[in-house]
């Protein structure tokens, strides 16, 4: 099933998982997948390392397993460190496994790995995949601007290139202040971007995540969020519950504001995904 066909019918609710480390067996994720599949999301996407992580081969196997469990999978595919032949191999493998949905990405540029020049931007990859004709293609977008772009206007002009190349729908980077999403959505509409945009929501439920957020993702942390995290950072259970409640609040507001979909960064944590799914099931379906 093509994910693009869902947006006309409903507010899409999807999950994201990542493959286990290359030192772990792939089996460690299977019980997580079983639990996530039981929550009946519209699709589950699987991340794919842009290069160097060594666990990329797991991504296709996990996507196959999701399909076998009766849920539509989406394979992330970053291009910056892959040759055209490697991308062809991944797409052929996906096709043979019946995986029809691809999130086409550039990937982060790793200073230790010189980029392969076959595809420089996600838009190049999207054009290429589109020419093959048989995939639903999603792209990534950044309500608070991608860190490489000078400003949000430049980033949205570049996003338009992705959509013009054939992206059928978009998924945002995580954000903690819905107003950033609303401003971005309005600017994207002014730029003529009229494909569905799913909001990426990350429930922050442990202290390590907070530290990673601050240093790597570039999302701004609103005062309300910082107050909650500071108050509960030394109490794991309270922090988990507060993180879940914060994500639920974001989702309720987004759905009330007509968001096309919610993409939950599950961090492979079925407990958190279940609590959030239960809390919003009536709202998403309303
Ligand atoms: P691009 O669209 O190429 O954008 C990168 C920069 O180039 C931006 O500043 C943009 O403004 C500019 N740009 C874009 N197109 C053009 C153009 N045609 N001409 C000139 N400039 C242009 N990374 C992984 O490695 N694996 C994953 O599985 C993964 N999953 C992700 C899922 C989501 C939902 C998101 C939001 C990100 C994900 N990432 C993943 C991270 C992503 O790869 C990085 O953010 C990366 O730095 C940019 O990828 P992109 O596809 O947005 O790149």
Short mmCIF file of C-alpha atoms and ligand atoms in Angstrom, two decimals:
data_model
loop_
_atom_site.label_atom_id
_atom_site.label_comp_id
_atom_site.label_asym_id
_atom_site.label_seq_id
_atom_site.Cartn_x
_atom_site.Cartn_y
_atom_site.Cartn_z
CA UNK A 1 0.00 0.00 0.00
CA UNK A 2 1.19 3.50 -0.86
CA UNK A 3 1.21 5.72 2.22
CA UNK A 4 0.23 8.79 0.16
CA UNK A 5 -3.21 7.24 -0.37
CA UNK A 6 -3.98 7.34 3.37
CA UNK A 7 -3.93 11.09 3.89
CA UNK A 8 -7.22 11.76 2.08
CA UNK A 9 -8.99 9.39 4.43
CA UNK A 10 -7.64 10.15 7.90
CA UNK A 11 -5.07 11.71 10.21
CA UNK A 12 -2.19 9.31 9.67
CA UNK A 13 -0.52 7.88 12.81
CA UNK A 14 2.85 6.23 12.27
CA UNK A 15 5.89 4.98 14.19
CA UNK A 16 9.62 5.05 13.61
CA UNK A 17 12.06 2.38 14.78
CA UNK A 18 15.81 2.00 14.38
CA UNK A 19 17.83 -1.20 13.81
CA UNK A 20 19.84 -2.63 16.71
CA UNK A 21 23.59 -1.95 16.88
CA UNK A 22 25.71 -4.11 14.59
CA UNK A 23 27.15 -5.87 17.65
CA UNK A 24 23.65 -7.03 18.64
CA UNK A 25 21.55 -9.70 17.04
CA UNK A 26 18.62 -8.51 14.93
CA UNK A 27 16.38 -10.66 17.15
CA UNK A 28 16.49 -8.02 19.90
CA UNK A 29 14.08 -5.84 17.94
CA UNK A 30 11.55 -8.50 17.05
CA UNK A 31 9.66 -8.49 20.35
CA UNK A 32 9.60 -4.66 20.16
CA UNK A 33 8.12 -4.90 16.66
CA UNK A 34 5.50 -7.39 17.79
CA UNK A 35 4.35 -4.96 20.47
CA UNK A 36 4.39 -1.94 18.17
CA UNK A 37 2.48 -3.80 15.45
CA UNK A 38 -0.17 -4.69 18.02
CA UNK A 39 -0.91 -0.95 18.31
CA UNK A 40 -1.98 -0.92 14.63
CA UNK A 41 -0.19 2.21 13.39
CA UNK A 42 -0.79 3.20 9.76
CA UNK A 43 2.85 2.43 8.98
CA UNK A 44 6.20 1.85 10.66
CA UNK A 45 9.35 3.41 9.25
CA UNK A 46 12.84 1.97 9.73
CA UNK A 47 15.93 4.19 9.89
CA UNK A 48 19.00 3.37 7.81
CA UNK A 49 22.51 4.56 8.73
CA UNK A 50 23.96 7.03 6.22
CA UNK A 51 27.27 5.19 6.32
CA UNK A 52 29.71 3.73 8.75
CA UNK A 53 27.20 2.39 11.24
CA UNK A 54 27.31 -1.09 9.70
CA UNK A 55 23.77 -2.01 10.69
CA UNK A 56 22.09 -0.81 7.48
CA UNK A 57 21.51 -4.33 6.22
CA UNK A 58 19.21 -4.86 9.19
CA UNK A 59 16.88 -2.11 7.98
CA UNK A 60 15.58 -4.12 5.03
CA UNK A 61 15.13 -7.22 7.15
CA UNK A 62 13.19 -5.25 9.75
CA UNK A 63 11.00 -3.63 7.08
CA UNK A 64 10.23 -7.13 5.72
CA UNK A 65 9.31 -8.33 9.18
CA UNK A 66 6.94 -5.36 9.62
CA UNK A 67 5.24 -6.26 6.34
CA UNK A 68 4.91 -9.89 7.40
CA UNK A 69 3.21 -8.64 10.58
CA UNK A 70 0.53 -6.94 8.47
CA UNK A 71 1.70 -3.33 8.86
CA UNK A 72 2.91 -1.16 5.96
CA UNK A 73 6.67 -0.54 6.23
CA UNK A 74 8.60 2.53 5.09
CA UNK A 75 12.33 2.20 4.46
CA UNK A 76 14.56 5.24 5.11
CA UNK A 77 17.23 5.53 2.42
CA UNK A 78 20.04 8.07 2.82
CA UNK A 79 22.17 8.66 -0.28
CA UNK A 80 25.20 10.79 0.57
CA UNK A 81 27.61 7.91 1.21
CA UNK A 82 26.23 5.47 -1.33
CA UNK A 83 27.00 4.95 -5.00
CA UNK A 84 24.27 4.72 -7.59
CA UNK A 85 24.93 0.96 -7.76
CA UNK A 86 24.43 0.63 -3.98
CA UNK A 87 21.20 2.62 -4.14
CA UNK A 88 20.04 0.42 -7.05
CA UNK A 89 20.80 -2.68 -4.98
CA UNK A 90 18.83 -1.35 -1.98
CA UNK A 91 15.85 -0.40 -4.17
CA UNK A 92 15.86 -3.77 -5.94
CA UNK A 93 16.05 -5.56 -2.61
CA UNK A 94 13.15 -3.42 -1.32
CA UNK A 95 11.10 -4.16 -4.40
CA UNK A 96 11.67 -7.90 -4.13
CA UNK A 97 10.53 -7.78 -0.52
CA UNK A 98 7.38 -5.85 -1.50
CA UNK A 99 8.48 -2.66 0.28
CA UNK A 100 6.79 0.16 -1.64
CA UNK A 101 7.43 3.20 0.55
CA UNK A 102 10.79 4.98 0.75
CA UNK A 103 11.82 8.00 2.85
CA UNK A 104 14.48 9.49 0.54
CA UNK A 105 17.21 11.30 2.47
CA UNK A 106 20.57 12.87 1.98
CA UNK A 107 21.89 11.76 5.39
CA UNK A 108 24.16 13.76 7.67
CA UNK A 109 27.59 14.56 6.30
CA UNK A 110 30.18 12.76 8.41
CA UNK A 111 33.47 14.71 8.44
CA UNK A 112 35.38 11.39 8.50
CA UNK A 113 33.66 9.95 5.42
CA UNK A 114 34.09 11.85 2.13
CA UNK A 115 30.66 12.03 0.45
CA UNK A 116 30.08 9.96 -2.67
CA UNK A 117 29.04 12.44 -5.37
CA UNK A 118 26.42 10.29 -7.13
CA UNK A 119 23.58 12.00 -5.21
CA UNK A 120 24.26 15.32 -3.46
CA UNK A 121 20.80 16.08 -2.11
CA UNK A 122 17.67 14.19 -1.22
CA UNK A 123 16.05 15.85 -4.26
CA UNK A 124 18.57 14.05 -6.55
CA UNK A 125 17.63 10.73 -4.97
CA UNK A 126 13.92 11.51 -5.24
CA UNK A 127 14.27 12.27 -8.97
CA UNK A 128 16.12 8.97 -9.39
CA UNK A 129 13.61 6.87 -7.43
CA UNK A 130 10.72 8.59 -9.20
CA UNK A 131 12.20 7.57 -12.56
CA UNK A 132 11.80 3.95 -11.46
CA UNK A 133 8.08 4.59 -11.10
CA UNK A 134 7.08 2.06 -8.49
CA UNK A 135 7.63 3.68 -5.07
CA UNK A 136 5.75 6.07 -2.84
CA UNK A 137 8.38 8.65 -1.83
CA UNK A 138 8.54 10.73 1.35
CA UNK A 139 11.02 13.50 2.19
CA UNK A 140 12.26 15.06 5.42
CA UNK A 141 11.58 18.67 6.44
CA UNK A 142 12.65 20.96 9.25
CA UNK A 143 10.22 23.33 11.01
CA UNK A 144 13.17 25.07 12.71
CA UNK A 145 15.36 25.04 9.56
CA UNK A 146 17.94 22.44 8.55
CA UNK A 147 21.30 23.30 10.19
CA UNK A 148 23.11 23.56 6.81
CA UNK A 149 20.68 26.15 5.43
CA UNK A 150 21.28 29.91 5.88
CA UNK A 151 17.68 30.47 6.95
CA UNK A 152 14.19 28.97 6.82
CA UNK A 153 13.32 30.74 3.56
CA UNK A 154 16.30 29.15 1.78
CA UNK A 155 15.46 25.79 3.35
CA UNK A 156 11.83 25.97 2.21
CA UNK A 157 12.91 26.93 -1.33
CA UNK A 158 15.07 23.79 -1.27
CA UNK A 159 12.16 21.79 0.16
CA UNK A 160 10.06 22.88 -2.81
CA UNK A 161 12.75 21.30 -5.06
CA UNK A 162 12.23 18.02 -3.21
CA UNK A 163 8.50 18.18 -3.76
CA UNK A 164 8.91 19.18 -7.40
CA UNK A 165 11.24 16.19 -7.83
CA UNK A 166 8.40 13.91 -6.73
CA UNK A 167 8.13 13.68 -2.93
CA UNK A 168 4.57 12.54 -2.25
CA UNK A 169 4.52 13.57 1.41
CA UNK A 170 6.85 14.92 4.10
CA UNK A 171 7.82 14.09 7.68
CA UNK A 172 9.24 16.74 10.00
CA UNK A 173 12.22 16.71 12.27
CA UNK A 174 11.14 16.58 15.91
CA UNK A 175 10.07 19.81 17.60
CA UNK A 176 8.80 20.69 21.06
CA UNK A 177 6.96 23.92 20.31
CA UNK A 178 3.98 23.45 17.99
CA UNK A 179 4.09 27.11 16.98
CA UNK A 180 7.27 26.38 15.01
CA UNK A 181 5.35 23.73 13.11
CA UNK A 182 2.41 26.04 12.39
CA UNK A 183 4.67 28.83 11.13
CA UNK A 184 6.59 26.37 8.97
CA UNK A 185 3.40 24.85 7.55
CA UNK A 186 2.13 28.29 6.60
CA UNK A 187 5.41 29.27 4.91
CA UNK A 188 5.51 25.93 3.08
CA UNK A 189 1.96 26.53 1.79
CA UNK A 190 2.95 30.02 0.59
CA UNK A 191 5.88 28.40 -1.25
CA UNK A 192 3.40 26.16 -3.07
CA UNK A 193 4.21 23.00 -1.10
CA UNK A 194 0.89 21.23 -1.01
CA UNK A 195 1.76 17.63 -0.14
CA UNK A 196 0.76 16.21 3.27
CA UNK A 197 3.15 17.00 6.13
CA UNK A 198 3.36 14.62 9.09
CA UNK A 199 4.57 16.10 12.37
CA UNK A 200 7.48 14.22 13.96
CA UNK A 201 6.94 13.87 17.73
CA UNK A 202 9.63 12.62 20.06
CA UNK A 203 8.51 11.67 23.58
CA UNK A 204 11.50 12.57 25.76
CA UNK A 205 11.41 10.01 28.54
CA UNK A 206 14.96 9.75 29.89
CA UNK A 207 17.88 11.98 30.81
CA UNK A 208 20.23 10.73 28.06
CA UNK A 209 17.68 11.74 25.48
CA UNK A 210 17.50 15.27 26.90
CA UNK A 211 21.26 15.64 26.66
CA UNK A 212 21.29 14.31 23.08
CA UNK A 213 18.46 16.65 22.12
CA UNK A 214 20.33 19.68 23.35
CA UNK A 215 23.58 18.84 21.57
CA UNK A 216 22.50 17.25 18.29
CA UNK A 217 19.05 17.91 16.96
CA UNK A 218 18.89 21.69 16.96
CA UNK A 219 15.26 21.76 18.14
CA UNK A 220 14.65 24.67 20.49
CA UNK A 221 13.49 23.80 23.98
CA UNK A 222 10.56 25.93 25.19
CA UNK A 223 10.54 27.10 28.82
CA UNK A 224 7.64 24.81 29.68
CA UNK A 225 9.59 21.78 28.38
CA UNK A 226 12.81 22.76 30.20
CA UNK A 227 10.92 23.29 33.48
CA UNK A 228 9.36 19.84 33.28
CA UNK A 229 12.62 18.11 32.35
CA UNK A 230 14.58 19.93 35.07
CA UNK A 231 12.02 19.12 37.71
CA UNK A 232 11.92 15.39 36.96
CA UNK A 233 15.36 14.60 35.54
CA UNK A 234 16.40 12.68 38.67
CA UNK A 235 13.20 10.69 38.93
CA UNK A 236 13.08 8.22 36.01
CA UNK A 237 9.44 7.25 36.42
CA UNK A 238 8.20 10.80 36.79
CA UNK A 239 10.32 11.91 33.84
CA UNK A 240 8.91 9.11 31.69
CA UNK A 241 5.33 10.04 32.62
CA UNK A 242 6.01 13.76 32.10
CA UNK A 243 7.58 13.07 28.68
CA UNK A 244 4.58 11.01 27.63
CA UNK A 245 2.16 13.70 28.86
CA UNK A 246 4.11 16.41 27.00
CA UNK A 247 4.00 14.43 23.73
CA UNK A 248 0.28 13.72 24.17
CA UNK A 249 -0.40 17.45 24.68
CA UNK A 250 1.52 18.28 21.53
CA UNK A 251 -0.43 15.68 19.55
CA UNK A 252 -3.84 16.83 20.82
CA UNK A 253 -3.06 20.40 19.79
CA UNK A 254 -1.69 19.33 16.40
CA UNK A 255 -4.69 17.16 15.58
CA UNK A 256 -7.06 19.95 16.64
CA UNK A 257 -5.14 22.21 14.24
CA UNK A 258 -5.68 19.87 11.31
CA UNK A 259 -2.28 18.19 11.06
CA UNK A 260 -2.04 15.63 8.22
CA UNK A 261 -0.37 13.04 10.42
CA UNK A 262 1.70 12.25 13.51
CA UNK A 263 4.97 10.35 13.15
CA UNK A 264 6.03 9.07 16.56
CA UNK A 265 9.75 8.61 17.13
CA UNK A 266 9.27 5.54 19.36
CA UNK A 267 12.96 5.10 20.25
CA UNK A 268 12.10 1.37 20.12
CA UNK A 269 10.16 1.79 23.36
CA UNK A 270 6.81 -0.05 23.08
CA UNK A 271 5.66 1.01 26.56
CA UNK A 272 5.86 4.67 25.63
CA UNK A 273 4.31 4.09 22.20
CA UNK A 274 1.44 2.20 23.81
CA UNK A 275 0.73 4.85 26.44
CA UNK A 276 0.66 7.57 23.78
CA UNK A 277 -1.40 5.52 21.32
CA UNK A 278 -3.98 4.77 24.02
CA UNK A 279 -4.15 8.41 25.08
CA UNK A 280 -4.72 9.75 21.57
CA UNK A 281 -6.63 6.95 19.84
CA UNK A 282 -10.03 8.67 20.15
CA UNK A 283 -8.54 12.00 19.09
CA UNK A 284 -6.70 10.70 16.03
CA UNK A 285 -9.78 8.80 14.87
CA UNK A 286 -12.26 11.67 15.49
P1 LIG B 1 18.46 17.50 1.87
O1 LIG B 1 17.03 17.59 1.48
O2 LIG B 1 19.44 17.23 0.79
O3 LIG B 1 18.82 18.86 2.63
C1 LIG B 1 20.09 19.06 3.23
C2 LIG B 1 20.47 20.53 3.10
O4 LIG B 1 20.65 20.88 1.73
C3 LIG B 1 19.43 21.51 3.64
O5 LIG B 1 20.09 22.57 4.24
C4 LIG B 1 18.68 21.97 2.40
O6 LIG B 1 18.19 23.30 2.54
C5 LIG B 1 19.73 21.88 1.31
N1 LIG B 1 19.18 21.43 0.04
C6 LIG B 1 18.23 20.46 -0.15
N2 LIG B 1 18.02 20.28 -1.47
C7 LIG B 1 18.83 21.13 -2.14
C8 LIG B 1 19.06 21.39 -3.52
N3 LIG B 1 18.39 20.70 -4.46
N4 LIG B 1 19.98 22.33 -3.84
C9 LIG B 1 20.66 23.00 -2.88
N5 LIG B 1 20.48 22.79 -1.55
C10 LIG B 1 19.57 21.87 -1.18
N6 LIG B 1 19.51 10.25 8.55
C11 LIG B 1 20.01 9.00 8.32
O7 LIG B 1 21.22 8.85 8.08
N7 LIG B 1 19.22 7.89 8.36
C12 LIG B 1 17.89 7.97 8.60
O8 LIG B 1 17.20 6.96 8.62
C13 LIG B 1 17.32 9.28 8.83
N8 LIG B 1 15.99 9.44 9.04
C14 LIG B 1 15.46 10.70 9.15
C15 LIG B 1 14.07 10.85 9.28
C16 LIG B 1 13.49 12.12 9.39
C17 LIG B 1 11.99 12.25 9.49
C18 LIG B 1 14.32 13.27 9.41
C19 LIG B 1 13.72 14.64 9.57
C20 LIG B 1 15.70 13.14 9.30
C21 LIG B 1 16.28 11.86 9.16
N9 LIG B 1 17.66 11.68 9.01
C22 LIG B 1 18.19 10.41 8.80
C23 LIG B 1 18.56 12.82 9.11
C24 LIG B 1 18.82 13.49 7.74
O9 LIG B 1 19.49 12.56 6.90
C25 LIG B 1 19.68 14.73 8.00
O10 LIG B 1 18.91 15.71 8.63
C26 LIG B 1 20.44 15.28 6.81
O11 LIG B 1 21.38 16.25 7.29
C27 LIG B 1 19.58 15.97 5.76
O12 LIG B 1 18.84 15.08 5.06
P2 LIG B 1 17.73 15.59 4.00
O13 LIG B 1 17.22 14.41 3.32
O14 LIG B 1 16.77 16.51 4.65
O15 LIG B 1 18.71 16.43 3.01
#
